Short mmCIF file of C-alpha atoms and ligand atoms in Angstrom, two decimals:
data_model
loop_
_atom_site.label_atom_id
_atom_site.label_comp_id
_atom_site.label_asym_id
_atom_site.label_seq_id
_atom_site.Cartn_x
_atom_site.Cartn_y
_atom_site.Cartn_z
CA MET A 1 155.28 236.35 100.45
CA ASN A 2 156.42 232.75 100.53
CA LYS A 3 154.64 230.54 103.16
CA PHE A 4 157.93 229.06 104.04
CA ASP A 5 160.86 230.81 105.44
CA LYS A 6 164.49 230.45 104.26
CA ARG A 7 164.83 227.51 106.62
CA GLY A 8 161.73 225.72 104.86
CA HIS A 9 159.72 226.13 108.13
CA LYS A 10 156.22 227.35 108.10
CA ARG A 11 156.10 230.95 108.78
CA GLN A 12 154.71 232.22 111.96
CA ASN A 13 153.38 235.62 112.37
CA SER A 14 156.17 237.69 111.09
CA LYS A 15 156.96 238.84 114.72
CA MET A 16 159.03 236.32 116.69
CA HIS A 17 157.37 235.55 119.88
CA PHE A 18 158.21 233.82 123.09
CA VAL A 19 156.19 230.63 123.97
CA GLN A 20 155.30 228.88 126.82
CA LEU A 21 156.92 225.52 127.33
CA ASN A 22 154.42 222.78 126.42
CA LYS A 23 154.84 219.42 127.84
CA ASN A 24 153.28 217.69 124.74
CA LEU A 25 156.04 218.53 122.39
CA ASN A 26 155.29 218.55 118.82
CA PRO A 27 157.89 219.50 116.06
CA LEU A 28 156.56 223.04 116.00
CA ASN A 29 156.93 223.38 119.69
CA GLU A 30 160.26 222.10 119.56
CA ILE A 31 161.22 224.74 116.98
CA MET A 32 159.61 227.38 119.24
CA MET A 33 161.70 226.21 122.32
CA LYS A 34 164.83 226.28 120.28
CA GLU A 35 164.03 229.94 119.36
CA ASN A 36 163.34 230.82 122.63
CA ALA A 37 166.69 229.54 123.92
CA ILE A 38 168.46 231.59 121.04
CA LEU A 39 166.50 234.77 122.14
CA LYS A 40 167.39 234.19 125.71
CA ALA A 41 171.09 233.64 124.84
CA PHE A 42 171.01 236.73 122.71
CA GLU A 43 169.57 239.04 125.31
CA LEU A 44 172.32 238.07 127.82
CA ALA A 45 175.07 238.33 125.31
CA LYS A 46 173.65 241.69 124.18
CA GLU A 47 174.02 242.82 127.87
CA GLN A 48 177.66 241.93 127.85
CA TYR A 49 178.33 243.69 124.62
CA GLU A 50 176.51 246.74 125.69
CA SER A 51 178.25 246.97 129.08
CA VAL A 52 181.32 247.82 126.96
CA GLY A 53 179.58 250.33 124.75
CA VAL A 54 178.85 248.18 121.88
CA ARG A 55 175.39 248.97 120.42
CA VAL A 56 174.30 245.55 119.27
CA GLU A 57 171.14 246.34 117.33
CA GLU A 58 173.09 249.12 115.26
CA VAL A 59 175.69 246.34 114.59
CA LEU A 60 172.98 243.95 113.20
CA GLN A 61 171.66 246.83 111.03
CA LYS A 62 175.05 247.35 109.75
CA MET A 63 175.56 243.65 109.03
CA GLU A 64 172.39 243.79 106.84
CA GLN A 65 174.12 246.45 104.78
CA ILE A 66 177.27 244.55 104.10
CA ILE A 67 176.68 242.49 100.90
CA LEU A 68 178.97 239.91 99.76
CA SER A 69 179.64 239.03 96.03
CA VAL A 70 179.31 235.31 95.93
CA HIS A 71 181.62 233.84 93.15
CA CYS A 72 179.70 231.49 90.66
CA TRP A 73 182.54 229.32 90.13
CA GLN A 74 182.47 227.02 93.16
CA THR A 75 179.36 225.35 91.58
CA ASP A 76 181.38 223.68 88.79
CA ASP A 77 184.96 223.96 89.50
CA VAL A 78 185.56 227.04 87.25
CA THR A 79 184.39 225.05 84.25
CA GLY A 80 181.95 227.38 82.52
CA PHE A 81 179.49 226.70 79.58
CA GLU A 82 181.57 227.34 76.58
CA GLN A 83 181.40 224.85 73.79
CA THR A 84 184.89 225.63 73.00
CA ALA A 85 186.27 224.80 76.47
CA SER A 86 189.64 223.25 76.43
CA GLY A 87 188.79 221.04 79.41
CA SER A 88 191.63 222.36 81.45
CA ILE A 89 191.63 225.38 83.63
CA GLY A 90 195.01 226.40 82.97
CA GLY A 91 196.34 229.86 83.68
CA GLY A 92 198.18 228.51 86.81
CA LEU A 93 195.01 227.75 88.63
CA ALA A 94 194.17 224.40 90.08
CA VAL A 95 190.98 223.01 91.41
CA THR A 96 191.69 219.67 93.19
CA GLY A 97 189.25 217.00 94.14
CA ASN A 98 186.33 215.18 92.19
CA TYR A 99 183.58 215.17 94.76
CA PRO A 100 180.41 214.09 92.98
CA GLY A 101 177.48 216.59 92.29
CA LYS A 102 179.13 219.19 90.30
CA ALA A 103 176.77 221.37 88.38
CA ARG A 104 176.73 220.34 84.82
CA ASN A 105 174.77 223.08 83.16
CA ILE A 106 173.14 226.62 83.80
CA HIS A 107 169.93 225.22 85.50
CA GLU A 108 171.88 223.19 87.91
CA MET A 109 174.15 226.02 88.69
CA ARG A 110 171.15 228.43 89.26
CA SER A 111 169.34 225.74 91.52
CA ASP A 112 172.58 225.20 93.56
CA LEU A 113 173.13 229.04 93.91
CA GLU A 114 169.61 229.45 94.96
CA LYS A 115 169.97 226.92 97.55
CA VAL A 116 173.18 228.39 98.90
CA TYR A 117 171.50 231.83 99.16
CA SER A 118 168.59 230.23 101.07
CA MET A 119 171.10 229.16 103.90
CA VAL A 120 173.07 232.29 104.61
CA PRO A 121 171.75 235.55 106.24
CA GLY A 122 171.60 238.95 104.48
CA LYS A 123 171.66 239.99 101.00
CA GLN A 124 174.26 238.81 98.46
CA ARG A 125 175.44 239.54 94.98
CA LEU A 126 176.66 237.10 92.39
CA ASN A 127 179.97 237.40 90.83
CA LEU A 128 179.78 236.03 87.19
CA HIS A 129 182.66 234.97 85.04
CA ALA A 130 182.52 235.52 81.25
CA ILE A 131 182.65 231.78 80.51
CA TYR A 132 179.07 231.40 82.33
CA GLY A 133 177.23 233.03 79.40
CA GLU A 134 174.23 231.21 77.76
CA PHE A 135 176.04 230.02 74.59
CA GLY A 136 173.58 227.21 73.68
CA ASN A 137 175.32 224.71 71.33
CA ARG A 138 177.22 227.63 69.44
CA LYS A 139 180.85 228.02 69.55
CA VAL A 140 181.13 231.74 70.77
CA ASP A 141 184.75 232.75 71.18
CA ARG A 142 185.81 235.21 73.90
CA ASP A 143 186.07 238.12 71.45
CA GLN A 144 182.63 237.44 70.20
CA ILE A 145 180.49 237.47 73.54
CA THR A 146 177.70 240.10 73.78
CA ILE A 147 175.11 241.27 75.99
CA ASP A 148 172.57 238.64 74.45
CA HIS A 149 174.55 235.72 76.07
CA PHE A 150 173.77 237.21 79.47
CA LYS A 151 170.19 238.06 79.27
CA GLY A 152 169.24 235.04 81.11
CA TRP A 153 171.28 236.06 83.94
CA ALA A 154 169.70 239.36 83.98
CA ASP A 155 166.35 237.91 84.15
CA TRP A 156 167.53 235.46 86.77
CA SER A 157 169.06 238.64 88.61
CA LYS A 158 165.75 240.19 88.79
CA GLN A 159 163.73 237.50 89.76
CA ASN A 160 165.86 236.65 92.70
CA LYS A 161 166.88 240.21 93.46
CA ILE A 162 170.66 239.41 93.24
CA ASP A 163 172.76 241.94 91.77
CA ILE A 164 175.62 240.93 89.35
CA ASP A 165 179.28 241.58 89.31
CA PHE A 166 181.44 240.41 86.33
CA ASN A 167 184.89 239.07 85.24
CA GLY A 168 186.66 238.65 81.95
CA THR A 169 187.94 235.12 81.57
CA LEU A 170 191.47 235.39 80.33
CA PHE A 171 192.48 231.77 81.02
CA SER A 172 191.24 228.19 80.07
CA HIS A 173 191.71 229.15 76.33
CA PRO A 174 194.07 228.08 73.66
CA ARG A 175 195.17 231.82 73.28
CA ALA A 176 196.33 231.85 76.72
CA ASN A 177 198.27 228.63 76.58
CA ASP A 178 201.61 229.99 75.99
CA GLY A 179 201.18 231.98 79.41
CA PHE A 180 200.35 235.39 78.11
CA THR A 181 197.01 237.38 77.27
CA LEU A 182 196.95 241.14 77.64
CA SER A 183 200.93 241.30 77.82
CA SER A 184 201.44 238.84 74.80
CA LYS A 185 204.15 239.77 72.35
CA ASN A 186 201.85 238.03 69.85
CA GLU A 187 199.91 241.07 68.60
CA GLY A 188 196.95 238.90 67.30
CA ASP A 189 196.47 237.36 70.73
CA ARG A 190 197.01 240.71 72.48
CA GLN A 191 194.28 242.32 70.50
CA PHE A 192 191.94 239.27 70.92
CA TRP A 193 192.26 239.68 74.79
CA ILE A 194 191.82 243.43 74.50
CA GLU A 195 188.61 242.88 72.63
CA HIS A 196 187.23 240.39 75.28
CA VAL A 197 187.87 242.91 78.01
CA LYS A 198 186.16 245.52 76.08
CA ARG A 199 183.21 243.39 75.54
CA CYS A 200 183.14 242.40 79.29
CA ARG A 201 183.05 245.95 80.23
CA GLU A 202 180.20 246.70 78.06
CA ILE A 203 178.27 243.77 79.43
CA SER A 204 179.21 244.92 83.09
CA ALA A 205 177.85 248.35 82.37
CA TRP A 206 174.56 246.94 80.98
CA PHE A 207 174.18 244.82 84.04
CA GLY A 208 174.84 247.91 86.31
CA LYS A 209 172.39 249.88 84.34
CA GLN A 210 169.62 247.25 84.67
CA GLN A 211 170.22 246.66 88.44
CA GLY A 212 170.61 250.41 89.17
CA ASN A 213 173.82 249.98 90.89
CA PRO A 214 177.53 249.46 89.57
CA CYS A 215 178.52 246.07 88.47
CA ILE A 216 182.26 245.69 89.49
CA HIS A 217 184.16 244.43 86.57
CA ASN A 218 187.40 242.61 87.72
CA THR A 219 190.42 241.74 85.59
CA TRP A 220 192.72 239.07 86.51
CA ILE A 221 195.22 237.57 83.91
CA PRO A 222 197.43 234.64 84.43
CA ASP A 223 200.44 236.16 82.29
CA GLY A 224 203.90 235.23 83.60
CA MET A 225 206.84 232.88 83.27
CA LYS A 226 207.97 229.72 84.90
CA ASP A 227 211.64 230.72 85.00
CA THR A 228 214.02 233.74 84.88
CA THR A 229 212.48 236.43 82.55
CA MET A 230 214.74 238.74 80.69
CA ASP A 231 212.00 241.34 79.60
CA ARG A 232 210.07 241.85 82.54
CA TYR A 233 209.92 245.49 81.77
CA GLY A 234 208.72 244.80 78.24
CA TYR A 235 205.78 242.61 79.24
CA ARG A 236 204.79 245.05 81.95
CA LYS A 237 204.69 247.99 79.41
CA LEU A 238 202.50 245.93 77.11
CA LEU A 239 200.07 245.12 79.89
CA LYS A 240 199.71 248.91 80.61
CA LEU A 241 199.19 249.56 77.07
CA SER A 242 196.64 246.81 76.69
CA LEU A 243 194.79 247.83 79.77
CA ASP A 244 194.79 251.58 78.62
CA GLU A 245 193.25 250.32 75.19
CA ALA A 246 190.77 248.11 76.84
CA LEU A 247 189.64 250.56 79.46
CA ALA A 248 189.45 253.40 76.94
CA THR A 249 185.77 253.51 76.83
CA LYS A 250 184.37 255.51 79.79
CA TYR A 251 181.25 254.25 81.70
CA ALA A 252 179.29 256.03 84.25
CA LYS A 253 180.50 254.87 87.67
CA SER A 254 176.90 254.29 88.66
CA GLU A 255 176.98 251.46 85.84
CA MET A 256 180.25 249.90 86.24
CA LYS A 257 183.56 250.05 87.89
CA ASP A 258 186.88 248.53 86.94
CA ALA A 259 189.29 246.62 89.31
CA VAL A 260 192.53 245.05 88.60
CA GLU A 261 193.77 241.86 90.55
CA SER A 262 197.41 241.36 91.27
CA LYS A 263 199.02 237.97 92.20
CA LEU A 264 202.48 236.81 93.44
CA PHE A 265 202.82 233.55 91.44
CA GLY A 266 200.92 230.88 89.78
CA ILE A 267 201.61 227.25 88.78
CA GLY A 268 203.92 227.80 85.81
CA SER A 269 204.48 231.51 86.52
CA GLU A 270 206.78 230.87 89.68
CA SER A 271 209.40 233.31 88.74
CA PHE A 272 207.49 236.10 86.91
CA VAL A 273 203.96 237.54 87.09
CA VAL A 274 203.34 240.46 84.94
CA GLY A 275 200.41 241.79 86.99
CA SER A 276 202.19 242.05 90.29
CA HIS A 277 200.96 244.09 93.34
CA GLU A 278 203.30 247.08 92.59
CA PHE A 279 202.00 247.09 89.05
CA TYR A 280 198.52 247.21 89.63
CA LEU A 281 198.76 249.48 92.68
CA GLY A 282 200.35 251.98 90.49
CA TYR A 283 197.74 251.33 87.57
CA ALA A 284 194.81 251.71 89.91
CA ILE A 285 196.13 254.96 91.49
CA THR A 286 197.00 256.57 88.27
CA ARG A 287 193.85 255.49 86.42
CA GLU A 288 191.54 256.01 89.46
CA ILE A 289 190.04 252.50 89.19
CA LEU A 290 189.61 250.00 92.05
CA LEU A 291 192.40 247.67 93.30
CA CYS A 292 191.47 244.14 93.93
CA ILE A 293 193.25 242.48 96.80
CA ASP A 294 192.95 238.77 96.77
CA ALA A 295 193.89 237.21 100.14
CA GLY A 296 195.83 234.43 98.64
CA HIS A 297 197.96 236.42 96.28
CA PHE A 298 200.73 237.50 98.59
CA HIS A 299 203.69 235.82 100.42
CA PRO A 300 202.17 233.48 102.98
CA THR A 301 203.74 235.39 105.80
CA GLU A 302 202.36 238.84 104.61
CA VAL A 303 199.50 240.08 106.65
CA VAL A 304 196.83 241.08 104.00
CA GLY A 305 194.72 242.94 106.63
CA ASP A 306 197.56 245.28 107.00
CA LYS A 307 197.54 246.41 103.45
CA ILE A 308 194.09 248.00 103.47
CA SER A 309 195.08 251.06 105.40
CA SER A 310 197.98 251.70 103.13
CA VAL A 311 196.14 251.34 99.91
CA PHE A 312 193.38 253.59 101.10
CA GLN A 313 195.82 256.44 101.38
CA TYR A 314 195.94 256.42 97.52
CA VAL A 315 192.91 254.57 96.17
CA ASP A 316 189.37 255.34 96.87
CA GLU A 317 187.67 252.00 96.62
CA LEU A 318 188.83 248.37 96.88
CA LEU A 319 187.58 245.03 95.82
CA LEU A 320 188.50 242.03 98.00
CA HIS A 321 188.70 238.50 96.92
CA LEU A 322 188.24 236.62 100.29
CA THR A 323 189.87 233.28 100.28
CA ARG A 324 192.36 230.95 102.32
CA GLY A 325 195.65 229.89 101.06
CA VAL A 326 197.03 227.13 102.79
CA ARG A 327 200.80 226.99 102.11
CA TRP A 328 200.23 228.58 98.70
CA ASP A 329 197.33 230.27 96.84
CA SER A 330 195.22 227.16 97.19
CA ASP A 331 191.78 228.86 97.43
CA HIS A 332 190.53 226.79 100.28
CA VAL A 333 187.12 227.60 101.68
CA ILE A 334 187.30 230.58 103.99
CA THR A 335 187.12 229.88 107.79
CA PHE A 336 186.65 232.19 110.61
CA ASN A 337 190.31 232.78 111.16
CA ASP A 338 192.72 235.53 112.28
CA GLU A 339 193.56 236.50 108.72
CA THR A 340 189.83 237.03 107.69
CA VAL A 341 188.90 238.50 110.94
CA LEU A 342 191.73 241.18 110.67
CA ILE A 343 190.73 242.26 107.16
CA ALA A 344 187.16 242.80 108.62
CA GLN A 345 188.43 244.56 111.68
CA GLU A 346 190.63 246.89 109.60
CA ILE A 347 187.75 247.92 107.36
CA ASN A 348 185.63 248.43 110.38
CA ARG A 349 188.41 250.35 112.27
CA MET A 350 188.61 252.76 109.21
CA ASN A 351 184.66 252.80 108.85
CA ALA A 352 185.23 251.93 105.31
CA PHE A 353 182.69 249.26 104.54
CA ASP A 354 181.15 251.59 101.99
CA LYS A 355 184.46 251.66 100.12
CA VAL A 356 185.16 248.00 100.14
CA ASN A 357 183.52 245.54 97.78
CA ILE A 358 183.70 242.28 99.43
CA GLY A 359 184.01 239.36 96.83
CA LEU A 360 184.73 235.65 97.65
CA ASP A 361 187.12 233.45 95.75
CA PHE A 362 187.56 229.95 96.69
CA PHE A 363 187.01 226.61 95.05
CA ASP A 364 187.17 223.22 96.54
CA ALA A 365 186.19 220.20 94.59
CA SER A 366 187.02 217.72 97.44
CA ILE A 367 183.98 218.35 99.44
CA ASN A 368 180.30 218.92 98.97
CA ARG A 369 180.45 222.18 96.90
CA ILE A 370 177.19 223.71 98.16
CA GLY A 371 178.55 222.97 101.79
CA ALA A 372 181.68 224.69 100.82
CA TYR A 373 179.88 227.78 99.83
CA VAL A 374 177.70 227.94 102.65
CA SER A 375 180.30 227.36 105.20
CA GLY A 376 182.66 229.83 103.48
CA ILE A 377 180.05 232.52 103.13
CA ARG A 378 178.99 232.06 106.86
CA SER A 379 182.46 232.32 107.96
CA ALA A 380 183.09 235.53 106.12
CA GLN A 381 179.90 236.92 107.67
CA LYS A 382 180.98 235.69 111.09
CA SER A 383 184.39 237.47 110.63
CA ILE A 384 182.73 240.62 109.87
CA LEU A 385 180.16 240.44 112.58
CA PHE A 386 183.09 239.79 115.06
CA ALA A 387 184.84 242.83 113.76
CA LEU A 388 181.74 245.05 114.18
CA LEU A 389 181.13 243.94 117.90
CA GLU A 390 184.41 245.56 118.83
CA PRO A 391 184.41 248.48 121.31
CA THR A 392 186.59 250.28 118.88
CA ASP A 393 186.42 253.67 120.50
CA ILE A 394 187.63 252.38 123.92
CA LEU A 395 190.56 250.43 122.28
CA LYS A 396 191.52 253.66 120.18
CA ASN A 397 191.53 255.63 123.21
CA TYR A 398 193.74 253.16 125.26
CA GLU A 399 196.18 253.33 122.26
CA GLN A 400 195.82 257.11 122.14
CA GLU A 401 196.74 257.26 125.92
CA GLY A 402 199.63 254.96 125.47
CA LYS A 403 197.75 252.40 127.62
CA TRP A 404 199.11 249.43 125.60
CA PHE A 405 198.60 246.71 128.22
CA GLU A 406 195.12 247.75 128.58
CA ARG A 407 194.57 247.51 124.78
CA LEU A 408 196.12 243.98 124.71
CA ALA A 409 194.20 242.67 127.65
CA PHE A 410 190.73 244.20 126.35
CA LEU A 411 191.37 242.68 122.87
CA GLU A 412 191.90 239.31 124.53
CA GLU A 413 188.83 239.59 126.68
CA MET A 414 186.73 240.40 123.55
CA LYS A 415 187.62 237.00 121.98
CA SER A 416 185.77 235.22 124.67
CA LYS A 417 182.59 237.43 124.66
CA PRO A 418 179.43 235.26 123.66
CA PHE A 419 179.74 236.30 119.98
CA GLY A 420 178.08 232.95 118.91
CA ALA A 421 174.83 233.93 120.57
CA ILE A 422 174.68 237.25 118.56
CA TRP A 423 175.41 235.32 115.33
CA ASP A 424 172.68 232.69 116.00
CA TYR A 425 170.06 235.36 116.76
CA TYR A 426 171.22 237.12 113.56
CA CYS A 427 170.52 233.86 111.61
CA LEU A 428 167.24 233.29 113.27
CA LYS A 429 166.10 236.73 112.54
CA ALA A 430 166.93 236.34 108.83
CA ASN A 431 165.08 233.02 108.64
CA VAL A 432 168.03 230.92 107.76
CA PRO A 433 169.38 227.87 109.49
CA VAL A 434 170.82 228.62 112.87
CA ALA A 435 174.25 227.23 113.80
CA GLN A 436 175.14 223.68 112.51
CA GLU A 437 171.36 223.19 111.33
CA TYR A 438 172.53 223.94 107.92
CA ILE A 439 174.79 220.92 107.83
CA GLN A 440 171.64 218.76 107.73
CA GLU A 441 170.16 220.97 104.92
CA VAL A 442 173.22 220.63 102.87
CA THR A 443 173.25 216.82 103.25
CA SER A 444 169.64 216.41 102.39
CA TYR A 445 170.12 218.60 99.30
CA GLU A 446 172.94 216.20 98.41
CA GLU A 447 170.73 213.22 98.82
CA LYS A 448 167.77 214.79 96.94
CA VAL A 449 169.57 216.71 94.18
CA LEU A 450 173.36 216.31 93.88
CA SER A 451 173.59 212.53 94.02
CA LEU A 452 171.38 212.27 91.03
CA ARG A 453 174.02 213.76 88.97
CA ASN A 454 176.74 211.67 87.56
C1 RNT B 1 193.30 233.72 90.21
C2 RNT B 1 192.48 234.82 90.94
C3 RNT B 1 191.17 235.04 90.23
C4 RNT B 1 190.38 233.68 89.85
C5 RNT B 1 188.96 233.84 89.31
C6 RNT B 1 188.39 232.53 89.10
O1 RNT B 1 194.33 233.38 91.01
O2 RNT B 1 192.30 234.80 92.11
O3 RNT B 1 190.43 235.96 90.84
O4 RNT B 1 190.30 232.93 91.07
O5 RNT B 1 188.92 234.75 88.51
ZN1 ZN B 2 191.07 236.13 93.12
#
């Protein structure tokens, strides 16, 4: 085992221990004093939660089982490593900002990701996009990608014990420039994209087999139109046909699972999006695959957390793209806000964490990208921890008995319980930076590594 923990501190005996205050403080003593304070605060907080029936240790064990799939594309603003890259993201997606330090190649990307993983508690996965294959100097078009282009990732995955999820990339490409891919009326283009998805599924199944658990393969397409569309039905019929063709090969569920991601609108597809929520809800139900709900892909006043209990009446498993839309599908960094907390609460209240694959999907190029990752991941985790620390049984009983004032008041009281002390303890136990400690670490990575990139 590494001599240093995730925080870069020298490891003590694996068991944490209380220390006596020492008047001659040296850095090590200072660390121990801080740890002592965190442990004390935790014990007090734990008492408060346990007094309302929340079993804190069990909650922390549960937290460790909840794995987030970290998207790879915040490292380089969804650029990828293709030689054929068109230079613009397209597909109605927009990454704004030009903060220095973007990853320029696969090595920088991996080192950035490893840095990110070292600053967040628990286990995570990596969500790869097809454009992140190792293509070297060759021009490998999307209908030509193979397992070989991802062998390096499989090695990295094994070395770092980080399992992989996968996405076909059906945007940032000349054959998607007219706004259509799988629903294209140009038969050549439609077949091209079907082939791409087929190959991505094969690569996904290969990853899944290697890692011994299913690789979730998500399909999102940009298809749609800027203005009033006459043949909505025709495009959707084509999409259904194309998906059926692309998904015809059956893979063991232990290797890969398909998900389809809906959207409300994109830049340039304001009036019509072929893959709408209704379209994919029907598709996922009838084809018995996963539905992907991206928190930014609905009307801003829609409550995404409210959708989960509805779709679970009809689908068995979900993929989530946690993100934060500000006024539109802006993909801001996730914060610990009502929207994300409600999503976590709803999963918890249905006891459905084993049926929800939680992926992240944000890209902000206006701030330190590593900081964006760490802050966003930790906020998603905080939202989940907050949801798990709920005395759900008591609240459900109030509801059942018609005690609605009591339900309201109790929920309000839970908001000011010392949740932060539990979170800090969870980070300490996981040997990752506690509270704002990670800001300094992000800054020093920026000074030592990111600032050296042009
Ligand atoms: C686009 C979708 C999609 C992408 C990624 C890069 O609106 O949310 O999931 O963000 O595939
Ligand atoms: Zn998404």
